[in-house]
Coordinates of C-alpha atoms and ligand atoms in Angstrom, one line a residue:
X1 CA -23.2 0.2 8.2
X2 CA -24.4 -2.2 5.5
X3 CA -22.4 -5.3 4.6
X4 CA -22.6 -6.1 0.9
X5 CA -21.4 -9.3 -0.9
X6 CA -23.0 -8.9 -4.3
X7 CA -21.7 -6.1 -6.5
X8 CA -25.3 -5.6 -7.9
X9 CA -26.2 -4.2 -4.5
X10 CA -23.6 -1.4 -4.8
X11 CA -26.1 1.4 -5.4
X12 CA -25.6 4.6 -3.5
X13 CA -28.4 7.2 -3.0
X14 CA -25.9 10.0 -2.2
X15 CA -22.7 11.2 -3.8
X16 CA -19.8 11.9 -3.7
X17 CA -18.8 8.3 -2.9
X18 CA -15.3 7.8 -1.3
X19 CA -13.8 4.3 -1.6
X20 CA -11.1 2.6 0.5
X21 CA -9.9 -0.7 -1.0
X22 CA -8.4 -3.0 1.6
X23 CA -7.5 -6.6 2.4
X24 CA -8.8 -6.3 6.0
X25 CA -6.8 -6.8 9.2
X26 CA -7.4 -3.1 9.9
X27 CA -5.0 -0.9 11.8
X28 CA -4.8 2.9 12.4
X29 CA -3.5 3.4 8.8
X30 CA -6.7 1.9 7.3
X31 CA -8.9 3.8 9.8
X32 CA -7.2 7.1 8.9
X33 CA -8.1 6.5 5.2
X34 CA -11.7 5.7 6.2
X35 CA -12.1 8.7 8.4
X36 CA -10.7 11.0 5.8
X37 CA -13.1 9.6 3.2
X38 CA -16.0 9.9 5.6
X39 CA -15.1 13.6 6.1
X40 CA -14.7 14.3 2.4
X41 CA -17.6 12.4 1.0
X42 CA -21.3 11.8 1.6
X43 CA -20.9 8.0 1.4
X44 CA -17.8 5.9 2.2
X45 CA -17.4 2.3 0.9
X46 CA -14.6 0.0 2.1
X47 CA -13.8 -3.2 0.3
X48 CA -12.5 -6.1 2.3
X49 CA -11.0 -8.7 -0.1
X50 CA -7.8 -10.7 0.3
X51 CA -6.9 -10.7 -3.3
X52 CA -5.3 -14.0 -4.3
X53 CA -3.8 -12.8 -7.6
X54 CA -1.4 -10.4 -5.9
X55 CA 0.2 -13.2 -3.9
X56 CA 2.9 -15.4 -5.4
X57 CA 2.5 -19.2 -4.7
X58 CA 5.2 -19.1 -2.0
X59 CA 3.7 -16.0 -0.3
X60 CA 1.5 -15.8 2.8
X61 CA -2.1 -15.9 1.2
X62 CA -3.4 -18.7 3.4
X63 CA -1.8 -17.1 6.5
X64 CA -2.9 -13.6 5.8
X65 CA -4.7 -12.3 9.0
X66 CA -8.6 -12.4 8.6
X67 CA -11.2 -11.3 11.1
X68 CA -14.2 -9.9 9.3
X69 CA -16.4 -9.2 12.4
X70 CA -13.6 -7.2 14.1
X71 CA -12.9 -5.3 10.9
X72 CA -16.6 -4.6 10.4
X73 CA -16.9 -3.1 13.9
X74 CA -13.8 -0.9 13.4
X75 CA -15.0 0.3 9.9
X76 CA -18.4 1.2 11.3
X77 CA -16.8 3.2 14.2
X78 CA -14.6 5.0 11.5
X79 CA -17.8 6.3 9.8
X80 CA -18.0 3.7 6.9
X81 CA -21.4 3.3 5.3
X82 CA -20.9 0.2 3.2
X83 CA -18.5 -2.7 3.7
X84 CA -18.1 -4.6 0.4
X85 CA -16.8 -8.1 1.3
X86 CA -17.1 -10.3 -1.9
X87 CA -16.0 -13.9 -2.3
X88 CA -13.1 -14.9 -4.6
X89 CA -15.6 -16.4 -7.1
X90 CA -17.5 -13.1 -7.2
X91 CA -14.4 -11.2 -8.1
X92 CA -12.9 -13.8 -10.3
X93 CA -15.5 -15.9 -12.1
X94 CA -12.7 -16.5 -14.6
X95 CA -9.2 -15.1 -14.9
X96 CA -8.7 -14.3 -18.6
X97 CA -8.1 -10.6 -18.5
X98 CA -5.2 -8.9 -16.6
X99 CA -4.1 -5.3 -16.2
X100 CA -0.4 -4.8 -16.5
X101 CA 1.1 -1.3 -15.9
X102 CA 4.6 -1.5 -17.5
X103 CA 7.5 0.7 -16.4
X104 CA 6.3 1.9 -13.0
X105 CA 5.6 -1.7 -11.9
X106 CA 8.9 -3.2 -12.9
X107 CA 11.6 -2.1 -10.4
X108 CA 11.9 -2.6 -6.7
X109 CA 8.7 -4.5 -5.5
X110 CA 8.2 -5.6 -9.1
X111 CA 11.7 -7.2 -9.2
X112 CA 11.2 -9.0 -5.8
X113 CA 7.5 -9.8 -6.5
X114 CA 7.2 -10.1 -10.4
X115 CA 3.4 -10.9 -10.5
X116 CA 2.3 -8.7 -7.7
X117 CA 1.3 -5.5 -9.4
X118 CA -0.7 -7.1 -12.2
X119 CA -2.8 -8.7 -9.4
X120 CA -3.1 -5.3 -7.7
X121 CA -3.9 -3.3 -10.8
X122 CA -6.5 -5.9 -12.0
X123 CA -8.3 -6.1 -8.7
X124 CA -8.3 -2.3 -8.2
X125 CA -9.7 -1.7 -11.6
X126 CA -12.4 -4.4 -11.1
X127 CA -13.3 -2.8 -7.7
X128 CA -13.4 0.7 -9.2
X129 CA -15.8 -0.6 -11.9
X130 CA -18.0 -2.3 -9.3
X131 CA -18.1 0.6 -6.7
X132 CA -17.8 3.5 -9.2
X133 CA -16.4 5.9 -6.6
X134 CA -15.8 9.6 -7.0
X135 CA -12.7 9.4 -4.9
X136 CA -10.4 6.6 -3.8
X137 CA -8.0 6.5 -0.9
X138 CA -4.6 4.8 -0.7
X139 CA -1.8 4.8 1.9
X140 CA 1.6 6.0 0.8
X141 CA 3.2 3.2 2.8
X142 CA 2.8 1.2 -0.4
X143 CA 4.4 3.9 -2.5
X144 CA 4.9 1.9 -5.6
X145 CA 1.3 0.6 -5.5
X146 CA 0.2 4.3 -5.4
X147 CA 2.3 5.0 -8.5
X148 CA 0.9 1.9 -10.3
X149 CA -2.7 2.8 -9.5
X150 CA -2.1 6.5 -10.5
X151 CA -0.6 5.4 -13.9
X152 CA -3.4 2.9 -14.6
X153 CA -6.0 5.5 -13.8
X154 CA -4.3 8.0 -16.2
X155 CA -3.6 5.5 -18.9
X156 CA -7.1 4.0 -18.9
X157 CA -9.1 7.2 -18.2
X158 CA -10.7 5.8 -15.1
X159 CA -13.0 8.5 -13.8
X160 CA -11.9 8.6 -10.2
X161 CA -10.0 11.2 -8.1
X162 CA -7.1 9.6 -6.2
X163 CA -6.1 10.6 -2.7
X164 CA -2.8 9.4 -1.2
X165 CA -2.3 9.8 2.5
X166 CA 0.9 9.7 4.5
X167 CA 1.9 6.5 6.4
X168 CA 0.6 6.1 9.9
X169 CA 3.3 5.0 12.4
X170 CA 3.6 3.4 15.8
X171 CA 4.9 5.7 18.5
X172 CA 8.5 4.3 17.9
X173 CA 8.3 5.0 14.1
X174 CA 7.5 1.6 12.7
X175 CA 5.1 1.9 9.8
X176 CA 1.8 0.3 10.6
X177 CA 1.2 -2.9 8.6
X178 CA -1.1 -5.8 8.9
X179 CA 2.0 -8.1 8.7
X180 CA 3.6 -6.5 11.8
X181 CA 1.8 -9.0 14.0
X182 CA 4.1 -11.7 12.5
X183 CA 7.2 -10.1 14.0
X184 CA 8.8 -11.9 16.9
X185 CA 9.2 -9.7 20.0
X186 CA 13.0 -9.5 19.4
X187 CA 12.4 -8.4 15.7
X188 CA 9.6 -6.1 16.7
X189 CA 12.1 -4.3 19.0
X190 CA 14.6 -3.7 16.1
X191 CA 12.1 -3.1 13.3
X192 CA 11.8 0.7 13.9
X193 CA 15.4 1.0 12.9
X194 CA 14.2 0.9 9.3
X195 CA 12.3 4.2 9.7
X196 CA 15.1 5.8 11.9
X197 CA 17.6 5.1 9.1
X198 CA 15.3 6.4 6.4
X199 CA 14.6 9.6 8.5
X200 CA 18.3 10.1 9.0
X201 CA 19.0 9.7 5.2
X202 CA 16.2 12.2 4.5
X203 CA 17.7 14.8 6.9
X204 CA 21.3 14.2 5.6
X205 CA 20.1 14.8 2.1
X206 CA 18.1 17.9 3.0
X207 CA 21.2 19.3 4.8
X208 CA 23.5 18.6 1.9
X209 CA 21.6 18.0 -1.4
X210 CA 25.0 17.4 -3.2
X211 CA 25.9 14.4 -1.1
X212 CA 26.5 11.1 -3.0
X213 CA 23.3 9.1 -2.9
X214 CA 25.3 6.0 -3.8
X215 CA 27.5 6.3 -0.7
X216 CA 24.6 7.0 1.6
X217 CA 22.9 3.9 0.2
X218 CA 26.0 1.7 0.7
X219 CA 26.6 3.0 4.3
X220 CA 23.0 2.6 5.4
X221 CA 22.6 -0.9 3.9
X222 CA 25.8 -2.1 5.5
X223 CA 24.7 -0.7 8.9
X224 CA 21.2 -2.3 8.6
X225 CA 22.9 -5.6 7.6
X226 CA 25.0 -5.5 10.8
X227 CA 21.9 -4.9 12.8
X228 CA 20.2 -8.1 11.4
X229 CA 18.3 -6.8 8.4
X230 CA 18.6 -8.3 4.9
X231 CA 18.2 -5.2 2.7
X232 CA 16.5 -6.0 -0.6
X233 CA 16.6 -2.5 -1.9
X234 CA 17.3 1.0 -0.6
X235 CA 16.9 3.9 -3.1
X236 CA 16.1 7.5 -3.7
X237 CA 13.2 7.6 -6.2
X238 CA 10.8 9.9 -8.0
X239 CA 7.5 8.6 -6.7
X240 CA 5.6 9.5 -10.0
X241 CA 7.6 7.0 -12.1
X242 CA 9.5 5.0 -9.5
X243 CA 12.8 5.7 -11.3
X244 CA 15.9 6.1 -9.1
X245 CA 17.3 9.6 -8.9
X246 CA 21.0 10.3 -8.4
X247 CA 20.6 13.7 -6.7
X248 CA 18.0 15.4 -4.6
X249 CA 15.0 16.9 -6.4
X250 CA 11.7 18.1 -4.9
X251 CA 9.2 15.4 -4.1
X252 CA 11.7 12.5 -4.1
X253 CA 11.5 9.8 -1.5
X254 CA 13.7 7.2 0.1
X255 CA 12.3 3.7 -0.2
X256 CA 13.4 0.5 1.5
X257 CA 12.5 -3.2 1.6
X258 CA 14.2 -5.4 4.1
X259 CA 13.7 -8.8 5.6
X260 CA 13.9 -9.3 9.4
X261 CA 13.7 -13.1 10.0
X262 CA 11.0 -14.3 7.6
X263 CA 9.1 -11.0 7.6
X264 CA 9.5 -8.5 4.8
X265 CA 9.1 -4.9 5.8
X266 CA 8.8 -2.0 3.4
X267 CA 8.8 1.7 4.2
X268 CA 9.5 5.1 2.6
X269 CA 9.8 8.7 3.6
X270 CA 9.7 12.1 1.8
X271 CA 12.9 14.1 1.6
Ligands
PAF1 O1 -3.1 -2.2 -0.3 C1 -3.9 -3.2 -0.3 O2 -4.4 -3.6 0.8 C2 -4.1 -4.0 -1.6 O3 -3.0 -4.1 -2.4 C3 -5.4 -3.5 -2.4 C4 -5.1 -2.1 -2.9 C5 -6.6 -3.5 -1.5 C6 -5.6 -4.4 -3.6 O4 -5.9 -5.7 -3.2

């Protein structure tokens, strides 16, 4: 596996090229994206770049877990051909242009983190332009990010095929995330409740599609509140446009964001 820092070196003798954009701190969720890309393409490129523009000033940019040599070993074992690990100055020689995807960026994560998706959309477009992949792979754990990237690609005619893969979970159901390492042992023990509650909401809705979504949301939020979570949002949404839906329709998903201590967890499940 080659480690590249300069975008001018991103030349690939074979195609198709699959691309997995990441911020490092790899876990099984990242590795699954890399292995899928390695199976489906002749060359797999992974970017490792902790993107400062998607963190608000009070967020955890300086504390974000970083270990390039461990990540490089894991990527190589997953079949990655090129690890693109640029510096901040390489990606942002200046910050005069920004990509904003309106509508789909605005609710849920966009309300809690108002500058986040402009940072994500801008860096993803820049990385697409540097790597010029045939296919790009994203995890559905960040459901709204997938919707934002899909809309940006459609709106700006970016020539890339997007592939979205289901969330990889720990054996107790907790969605894998680079931030799980920050959970205290007590909070780590309760964290899987988030998934268990979402899974129960999905099966309740499947069993009775006419049930009131509003009352399901109220009951589940109150229950999670009693168990120590601070629920920021819990909703049934159409994942294409991230609009809330009042009754079940095919493809809709339950989404949640909740704080446990100082740690914010997000998750979602299909109905
Ligand atoms: O999902 C992530 O790790 C990041 O948001 C991404 C897509 C790599 C952009 O920085």
